[in-house]
């Protein structure tokens, strides 16, 4: 804003003293405006870490998660496609948790707790136990957080059917029921046999009807690169949540560790 005592002349005709005064004012305002972002940056840098990143940044991600979760519904299904639309050569991405050979004595371990919260003997299942449940197929657009996507054809069993069959995920030790949602733990944790990769999933997402324990891709058993013998498929989240080669499953009321959340990503990672 021009001072009232300055002459109303074209810029080229202004006295040098007026131009100098205006220049100094502009630099002053610029310096003042610079203090705010520098101060914010310094405050963030000096704040403590929380779950892998600076606390203020994690709080922002938590707000984003709260907003995203309000739109989530088990009635909202991802778009599906005909089998013919699926890629013949599915893309491979990510090898964390797959760098060591699959143990010859692999079994799917599910940690359990009694109604008093005391640990019980883990449940150890074979692939035959998993495949005994109704087989489901899903052809959808798999989305990677890196920006690519691909229509893929997967087969497996619903995680909700798996929980019901083996009476998992509840504090009472009974099968989950839509009438007693308060009985459910809040989170599901999964990790690879070598513990090199691990995810935490909110229970609502885990119970979604399109969330699968997948063991086939394009009608064939999945190979090691895609997470044999069984992997998580959770189409309403980005691919980093779709844990390959599941070795252990557990349930908790506190957030389980999550590989990429510890490295600064959003914990929820919903689509």
mmCIF file of C-alpha atoms in Angstrom:
data_model
loop_
_atom_site.group_PDB
_atom_site.id
_atom_site.type_symbol
_atom_site.label_atom_id
_atom_site.label_comp_id
_atom_site.label_asym_id
_atom_site.label_seq_id
_atom_site.Cartn_x
_atom_site.Cartn_y
_atom_site.Cartn_z
ATOM 1 C CA UNK A 1 0.000 0.000 0.000
ATOM 2 C CA UNK A 2 1.439 3.386 -1.020
ATOM 3 C CA UNK A 3 2.071 5.985 1.671
ATOM 4 C CA UNK A 4 -0.244 9.045 1.424
ATOM 5 C CA UNK A 5 2.663 11.495 1.476
ATOM 6 C CA UNK A 6 4.411 9.906 -1.516
ATOM 7 C CA UNK A 7 4.028 11.662 -4.903
ATOM 8 C CA UNK A 8 1.513 10.136 -7.317
ATOM 9 C CA UNK A 9 3.927 9.733 -10.226
ATOM 10 C CA UNK A 10 4.851 6.979 -12.661
ATOM 11 C CA UNK A 11 7.497 4.620 -11.281
ATOM 12 C CA UNK A 12 10.093 5.955 -13.726
ATOM 13 C CA UNK A 13 9.593 9.531 -12.493
ATOM 14 C CA UNK A 14 9.744 8.829 -8.750
ATOM 15 C CA UNK A 15 12.616 10.297 -6.736
ATOM 16 C CA UNK A 16 15.351 7.849 -5.810
ATOM 17 C CA UNK A 17 14.570 8.263 -2.082
ATOM 18 C CA UNK A 18 10.980 7.079 -2.612
ATOM 19 C CA UNK A 19 12.077 4.062 -4.657
ATOM 20 C CA UNK A 20 14.638 3.161 -1.983
ATOM 21 C CA UNK A 21 12.014 3.457 0.767
ATOM 22 C CA UNK A 22 9.576 1.230 -1.141
ATOM 23 C CA UNK A 23 12.308 -1.337 -1.779
ATOM 24 C CA UNK A 24 13.222 -1.446 1.910
ATOM 25 C CA UNK A 25 9.558 -1.896 2.848
ATOM 26 C CA UNK A 26 9.196 -4.767 0.372
ATOM 27 C CA UNK A 27 12.261 -6.525 1.765
ATOM 28 C CA UNK A 28 10.956 -5.980 5.294
ATOM 29 C CA UNK A 29 7.629 -7.594 4.516
ATOM 30 C CA UNK A 30 9.400 -10.458 2.735
ATOM 31 C CA UNK A 31 11.659 -11.058 5.745
ATOM 32 C CA UNK A 32 8.665 -10.997 8.097
ATOM 33 C CA UNK A 33 6.760 -13.446 5.908
ATOM 34 C CA UNK A 34 9.788 -15.763 5.837
ATOM 35 C CA UNK A 35 9.891 -16.011 9.615
ATOM 36 C CA UNK A 36 6.631 -17.988 9.807
ATOM 37 C CA UNK A 37 7.523 -20.966 7.555
ATOM 38 C CA UNK A 38 11.057 -21.093 8.939
ATOM 39 C CA UNK A 39 9.654 -21.121 12.466
ATOM 40 C CA UNK A 40 7.183 -23.870 11.597
ATOM 41 C CA UNK A 41 9.922 -25.920 9.948
ATOM 42 C CA UNK A 42 12.176 -25.507 12.978
ATOM 43 C CA UNK A 43 9.335 -26.481 15.317
ATOM 44 C CA UNK A 44 8.614 -29.636 13.297
ATOM 45 C CA UNK A 45 12.297 -30.586 13.129
ATOM 46 C CA UNK A 46 12.681 -30.182 16.887
ATOM 47 C CA UNK A 47 9.537 -32.135 17.751
ATOM 48 C CA UNK A 48 9.822 -35.761 18.932
ATOM 49 C CA UNK A 49 9.328 -38.750 16.646
ATOM 50 C CA UNK A 50 6.020 -40.573 16.681
ATOM 51 C CA UNK A 51 5.601 -43.851 14.765
ATOM 52 C CA UNK A 52 8.465 -43.232 12.397
ATOM 53 C CA UNK A 53 8.094 -39.511 11.623
ATOM 54 C CA UNK A 54 7.952 -36.165 13.426
ATOM 55 C CA UNK A 55 4.950 -35.945 15.727
ATOM 56 C CA UNK A 56 3.159 -33.024 13.964
ATOM 57 C CA UNK A 57 3.351 -34.833 10.615
ATOM 58 C CA UNK A 58 2.030 -38.061 12.149
ATOM 59 C CA UNK A 59 -0.860 -36.107 13.682
ATOM 60 C CA UNK A 60 -1.749 -34.761 10.225
ATOM 61 C CA UNK A 61 -1.749 -38.308 8.825
ATOM 62 C CA UNK A 62 -3.941 -39.442 11.725
ATOM 63 C CA UNK A 63 -6.488 -36.740 10.856
ATOM 64 C CA UNK A 64 -6.437 -37.906 7.221
ATOM 65 C CA UNK A 65 -7.038 -41.450 8.461
ATOM 66 C CA UNK A 66 -9.996 -40.365 10.580
ATOM 67 C CA UNK A 67 -11.543 -38.619 7.591
ATOM 68 C CA UNK A 68 -10.970 -41.586 5.265
ATOM 69 C CA UNK A 69 -12.356 -44.103 7.754
ATOM 70 C CA UNK A 70 -15.630 -42.173 8.075
ATOM 71 C CA UNK A 71 -16.332 -42.945 4.403
ATOM 72 C CA UNK A 72 -15.579 -46.656 4.768
ATOM 73 C CA UNK A 73 -18.451 -49.127 4.598
ATOM 74 C CA UNK A 74 -18.631 -52.870 4.090
ATOM 75 C CA UNK A 75 -21.373 -52.085 1.576
ATOM 76 C CA UNK A 76 -18.953 -50.161 -0.626
ATOM 77 C CA UNK A 77 -17.362 -52.644 -3.014
ATOM 78 C CA UNK A 78 -14.471 -52.002 -5.375
ATOM 79 C CA UNK A 79 -15.307 -52.253 -9.065
ATOM 80 C CA UNK A 80 -14.843 -55.732 -10.505
ATOM 81 C CA UNK A 81 -14.114 -56.827 -14.085
ATOM 82 C CA UNK A 82 -14.563 -59.897 -16.300
ATOM 83 C CA UNK A 83 -11.760 -62.442 -16.094
ATOM 84 C CA UNK A 84 -10.748 -61.613 -19.680
ATOM 85 C CA UNK A 85 -9.745 -58.102 -18.568
ATOM 86 C CA UNK A 86 -7.056 -59.369 -16.160
ATOM 87 C CA UNK A 87 -3.393 -58.996 -17.023
ATOM 88 C CA UNK A 88 -1.814 -62.196 -18.332
ATOM 89 C CA UNK A 89 1.514 -61.252 -16.736
ATOM 90 C CA UNK A 90 0.734 -59.752 -13.320
ATOM 91 C CA UNK A 91 3.218 -57.148 -12.185
ATOM 92 C CA UNK A 92 5.555 -58.018 -9.315
ATOM 93 C CA UNK A 93 6.517 -55.363 -6.796
ATOM 94 C CA UNK A 94 8.184 -55.542 -3.378
ATOM 95 C CA UNK A 95 10.362 -58.297 -1.942
ATOM 96 C CA UNK A 96 10.539 -57.408 1.744
ATOM 97 C CA UNK A 97 9.727 -60.524 3.746
ATOM 98 C CA UNK A 98 10.464 -62.777 0.755
ATOM 99 C CA UNK A 99 14.253 -62.672 0.734
ATOM 100 C CA UNK A 100 14.635 -65.924 2.669
ATOM 101 C CA UNK A 101 13.340 -69.341 1.523
ATOM 102 C CA UNK A 102 9.906 -70.440 2.667
ATOM 103 C CA UNK A 103 10.356 -72.836 5.603
ATOM 104 C CA UNK A 104 9.726 -76.463 4.646
ATOM 105 C CA UNK A 105 7.530 -76.879 7.707
ATOM 106 C CA UNK A 106 5.493 -73.718 7.026
ATOM 107 C CA UNK A 107 2.118 -73.504 8.694
ATOM 108 C CA UNK A 108 -0.124 -70.509 9.148
ATOM 109 C CA UNK A 109 0.136 -69.470 12.798
ATOM 110 C CA UNK A 110 -2.774 -67.665 14.440
ATOM 111 C CA UNK A 111 -2.184 -66.341 17.939
ATOM 112 C CA UNK A 112 -5.154 -66.669 20.280
ATOM 113 C CA UNK A 113 -6.135 -65.373 23.686
ATOM 114 C CA UNK A 114 -8.621 -66.695 26.208
ATOM 115 C CA UNK A 115 -11.576 -64.664 27.440
ATOM 116 C CA UNK A 116 -9.378 -63.582 30.373
ATOM 117 C CA UNK A 117 -6.765 -62.226 27.981
ATOM 118 C CA UNK A 118 -4.236 -64.949 28.717
ATOM 119 C CA UNK A 119 -2.356 -66.356 25.682
ATOM 120 C CA UNK A 120 -3.445 -69.771 24.448
ATOM 121 C CA UNK A 121 -1.690 -72.293 22.264
ATOM 122 C CA UNK A 122 -1.478 -70.847 18.739
ATOM 123 C CA UNK A 123 -3.586 -72.363 16.025
ATOM 124 C CA UNK A 124 -1.439 -73.911 13.272
ATOM 125 C CA UNK A 125 -3.145 -74.423 9.902
ATOM 126 C CA UNK A 126 -2.104 -75.985 6.608
ATOM 127 C CA UNK A 127 -3.135 -74.800 3.175
ATOM 128 C CA UNK A 128 -5.676 -77.615 3.090
ATOM 129 C CA UNK A 129 -7.285 -76.077 6.166
ATOM 130 C CA UNK A 130 -7.467 -72.713 4.411
ATOM 131 C CA UNK A 131 -8.790 -74.164 1.147
ATOM 132 C CA UNK A 132 -11.543 -76.039 3.000
ATOM 133 C CA UNK A 133 -13.482 -72.752 3.099
ATOM 134 C CA UNK A 134 -15.652 -71.512 0.191
ATOM 135 C CA UNK A 135 -13.474 -70.314 -2.692
ATOM 136 C CA UNK A 136 -13.991 -66.745 -3.920
ATOM 137 C CA UNK A 137 -12.737 -65.006 -7.062
ATOM 138 C CA UNK A 138 -11.985 -61.330 -7.437
ATOM 139 C CA UNK A 139 -10.945 -59.464 -10.585
ATOM 140 C CA UNK A 140 -10.175 -55.858 -9.733
ATOM 141 C CA UNK A 141 -7.740 -52.994 -10.287
ATOM 142 C CA UNK A 142 -4.824 -53.570 -7.909
ATOM 143 C CA UNK A 143 -3.395 -50.161 -6.957
ATOM 144 C CA UNK A 144 0.149 -49.451 -5.826
ATOM 145 C CA UNK A 145 1.044 -46.457 -3.684
ATOM 146 C CA UNK A 146 3.824 -45.733 -6.224
ATOM 147 C CA UNK A 147 1.166 -44.718 -8.758
ATOM 148 C CA UNK A 148 0.649 -47.752 -11.018
ATOM 149 C CA UNK A 149 -2.350 -50.066 -11.170
ATOM 150 C CA UNK A 150 -3.242 -53.305 -12.961
ATOM 151 C CA UNK A 151 -6.367 -55.413 -13.313
ATOM 152 C CA UNK A 152 -5.610 -58.789 -11.711
ATOM 153 C CA UNK A 153 -7.509 -62.035 -11.163
ATOM 154 C CA UNK A 154 -7.202 -63.497 -7.663
ATOM 155 C CA UNK A 155 -8.811 -66.422 -5.853
ATOM 156 C CA UNK A 156 -8.943 -67.361 -2.188
ATOM 157 C CA UNK A 157 -11.221 -67.313 0.840
ATOM 158 C CA UNK A 158 -12.884 -64.416 2.571
ATOM 159 C CA UNK A 159 -11.022 -63.382 5.681
ATOM 160 C CA UNK A 160 -14.369 -62.949 7.433
ATOM 161 C CA UNK A 161 -15.248 -66.602 6.609
ATOM 162 C CA UNK A 162 -11.840 -67.637 7.906
ATOM 163 C CA UNK A 163 -12.434 -65.800 11.184
ATOM 164 C CA UNK A 164 -15.887 -67.323 11.564
ATOM 165 C CA UNK A 165 -14.746 -70.879 10.795
ATOM 166 C CA UNK A 166 -11.902 -70.798 13.331
ATOM 167 C CA UNK A 167 -13.594 -68.474 15.841
ATOM 168 C CA UNK A 168 -10.992 -65.742 15.642
ATOM 169 C CA UNK A 169 -10.768 -62.043 16.370
ATOM 170 C CA UNK A 170 -13.092 -61.879 19.385
ATOM 171 C CA UNK A 171 -12.346 -61.385 23.055
ATOM 172 C CA UNK A 172 -14.838 -64.106 23.980
ATOM 173 C CA UNK A 173 -13.207 -66.679 21.704
ATOM 174 C CA UNK A 174 -16.475 -67.178 19.865
ATOM 175 C CA UNK A 175 -17.145 -66.724 16.166
ATOM 176 C CA UNK A 176 -17.601 -63.070 15.133
ATOM 177 C CA UNK A 177 -21.213 -61.938 14.964
ATOM 178 C CA UNK A 178 -22.704 -58.784 13.414
ATOM 179 C CA UNK A 179 -24.819 -58.492 16.559
ATOM 180 C CA UNK A 180 -21.809 -58.331 18.905
ATOM 181 C CA UNK A 181 -19.291 -56.058 17.194
ATOM 182 C CA UNK A 182 -18.073 -54.875 20.620
ATOM 183 C CA UNK A 183 -16.623 -58.356 21.042
ATOM 184 C CA UNK A 184 -14.201 -57.829 18.155
ATOM 185 C CA UNK A 185 -10.622 -56.715 18.613
ATOM 186 C CA UNK A 186 -9.861 -53.417 16.891
ATOM 187 C CA UNK A 187 -6.928 -54.555 14.759
ATOM 188 C CA UNK A 188 -5.440 -57.496 12.900
ATOM 189 C CA UNK A 189 -1.676 -57.883 12.662
ATOM 190 C CA UNK A 190 0.135 -59.999 10.089
ATOM 191 C CA UNK A 191 3.790 -60.743 9.423
ATOM 192 C CA UNK A 192 5.916 -62.871 7.141
ATOM 193 C CA UNK A 193 7.629 -66.008 8.503
ATOM 194 C CA UNK A 194 10.985 -64.189 8.683
ATOM 195 C CA UNK A 195 9.308 -61.135 10.293
ATOM 196 C CA UNK A 196 10.850 -58.984 7.557
ATOM 197 C CA UNK A 197 7.510 -57.470 6.582
ATOM 198 C CA UNK A 198 4.464 -56.763 8.709
ATOM 199 C CA UNK A 199 1.182 -54.857 8.508
ATOM 200 C CA UNK A 200 -1.566 -53.670 10.803
ATOM 201 C CA UNK A 201 -5.157 -53.624 9.540
ATOM 202 C CA UNK A 202 -8.215 -52.075 11.162
ATOM 203 C CA UNK A 203 -10.837 -54.725 11.889
ATOM 204 C CA UNK A 204 -13.525 -53.123 9.728
ATOM 205 C CA UNK A 205 -11.289 -53.376 6.675
ATOM 206 C CA UNK A 206 -10.252 -56.930 7.527
ATOM 207 C CA UNK A 207 -13.904 -57.980 7.750
ATOM 208 C CA UNK A 208 -14.850 -56.378 4.418
ATOM 209 C CA UNK A 209 -16.426 -58.985 2.101
ATOM 210 C CA UNK A 210 -13.758 -58.444 -0.580
ATOM 211 C CA UNK A 211 -10.799 -58.976 1.771
ATOM 212 C CA UNK A 212 -9.284 -62.360 0.927
ATOM 213 C CA UNK A 213 -6.636 -64.818 1.981
ATOM 214 C CA UNK A 214 -5.516 -65.374 -1.595
ATOM 215 C CA UNK A 215 -3.723 -68.475 -2.868
ATOM 216 C CA UNK A 216 -4.321 -68.341 -6.642
ATOM 217 C CA UNK A 217 -3.506 -65.806 -9.354
ATOM 218 C CA UNK A 218 -4.960 -66.257 -12.836
ATOM 219 C CA UNK A 219 -6.279 -69.639 -11.749
ATOM 220 C CA UNK A 220 -2.858 -70.970 -10.725
ATOM 221 C CA UNK A 221 -1.206 -71.252 -7.300
ATOM 222 C CA UNK A 222 0.619 -68.017 -6.553
ATOM 223 C CA UNK A 223 4.400 -68.194 -6.883
ATOM 224 C CA UNK A 224 7.008 -67.016 -4.391
ATOM 225 C CA UNK A 225 7.264 -63.545 -5.928
ATOM 226 C CA UNK A 226 3.547 -62.981 -5.397
ATOM 227 C CA UNK A 227 3.561 -64.349 -1.855
ATOM 228 C CA UNK A 228 3.117 -68.130 -1.881
ATOM 229 C CA UNK A 229 1.584 -70.036 -0.291
ATOM 230 C CA UNK A 230 -1.017 -67.499 0.906
ATOM 231 C CA UNK A 231 -1.189 -63.727 1.058
ATOM 232 C CA UNK A 232 -3.529 -60.963 2.099
ATOM 233 C CA UNK A 233 -5.623 -59.290 -0.577
ATOM 234 C CA UNK A 234 -7.369 -56.138 0.615
ATOM 235 C CA UNK A 235 -8.580 -54.248 -2.475
ATOM 236 C CA UNK A 236 -9.810 -51.117 -0.718
ATOM 237 C CA UNK A 237 -6.256 -50.339 0.444
ATOM 238 C CA UNK A 238 -3.010 -49.687 -1.419
ATOM 239 C CA UNK A 239 -0.797 -52.630 -2.288
ATOM 240 C CA UNK A 240 1.674 -52.116 0.567
ATOM 241 C CA UNK A 241 -1.040 -53.368 2.950
ATOM 242 C CA UNK A 242 -1.495 -56.583 0.932
ATOM 243 C CA UNK A 243 1.035 -58.663 2.862
ATOM 244 C CA UNK A 244 2.656 -61.507 0.942
ATOM 245 C CA UNK A 245 3.557 -64.923 2.397
ATOM 246 C CA UNK A 246 1.620 -64.739 5.643
ATOM 247 C CA UNK A 247 3.366 -66.512 8.483
ATOM 248 C CA UNK A 248 1.528 -65.211 11.530
ATOM 249 C CA UNK A 249 -1.823 -63.554 12.254
ATOM 250 C CA UNK A 250 -2.797 -61.982 15.575
ATOM 251 C CA UNK A 251 -5.483 -59.702 16.976
ATOM 252 C CA UNK A 252 -5.103 -56.665 19.196
ATOM 253 C CA UNK A 253 -6.825 -53.573 20.562
ATOM 254 C CA UNK A 254 -3.679 -51.517 19.959
ATOM 255 C CA UNK A 255 -2.192 -50.789 16.572
ATOM 256 C CA UNK A 256 0.181 -53.550 15.454
ATOM 257 C CA UNK A 257 3.490 -52.578 13.934
ATOM 258 C CA UNK A 258 3.291 -51.610 10.269
ATOM 259 C CA UNK A 259 6.331 -51.697 7.988
ATOM 260 C CA UNK A 260 5.602 -48.591 5.925
ATOM 261 C CA UNK A 261 3.896 -46.612 8.677
ATOM 262 C CA UNK A 262 7.199 -46.870 10.558
ATOM 263 C CA UNK A 263 8.809 -45.285 7.510
ATOM 264 C CA UNK A 264 6.517 -42.271 7.360
ATOM 265 C CA UNK A 265 3.487 -43.543 5.448
ATOM 266 C CA UNK A 266 -0.146 -43.236 6.467
ATOM 267 C CA UNK A 267 -1.210 -46.184 8.652
ATOM 268 C CA UNK A 268 -4.677 -46.528 7.129
ATOM 269 C CA UNK A 269 -3.739 -46.232 3.416
ATOM 270 C CA UNK A 270 -7.333 -46.573 2.236
ATOM 271 C CA UNK A 271 -8.600 -45.938 -1.260
#
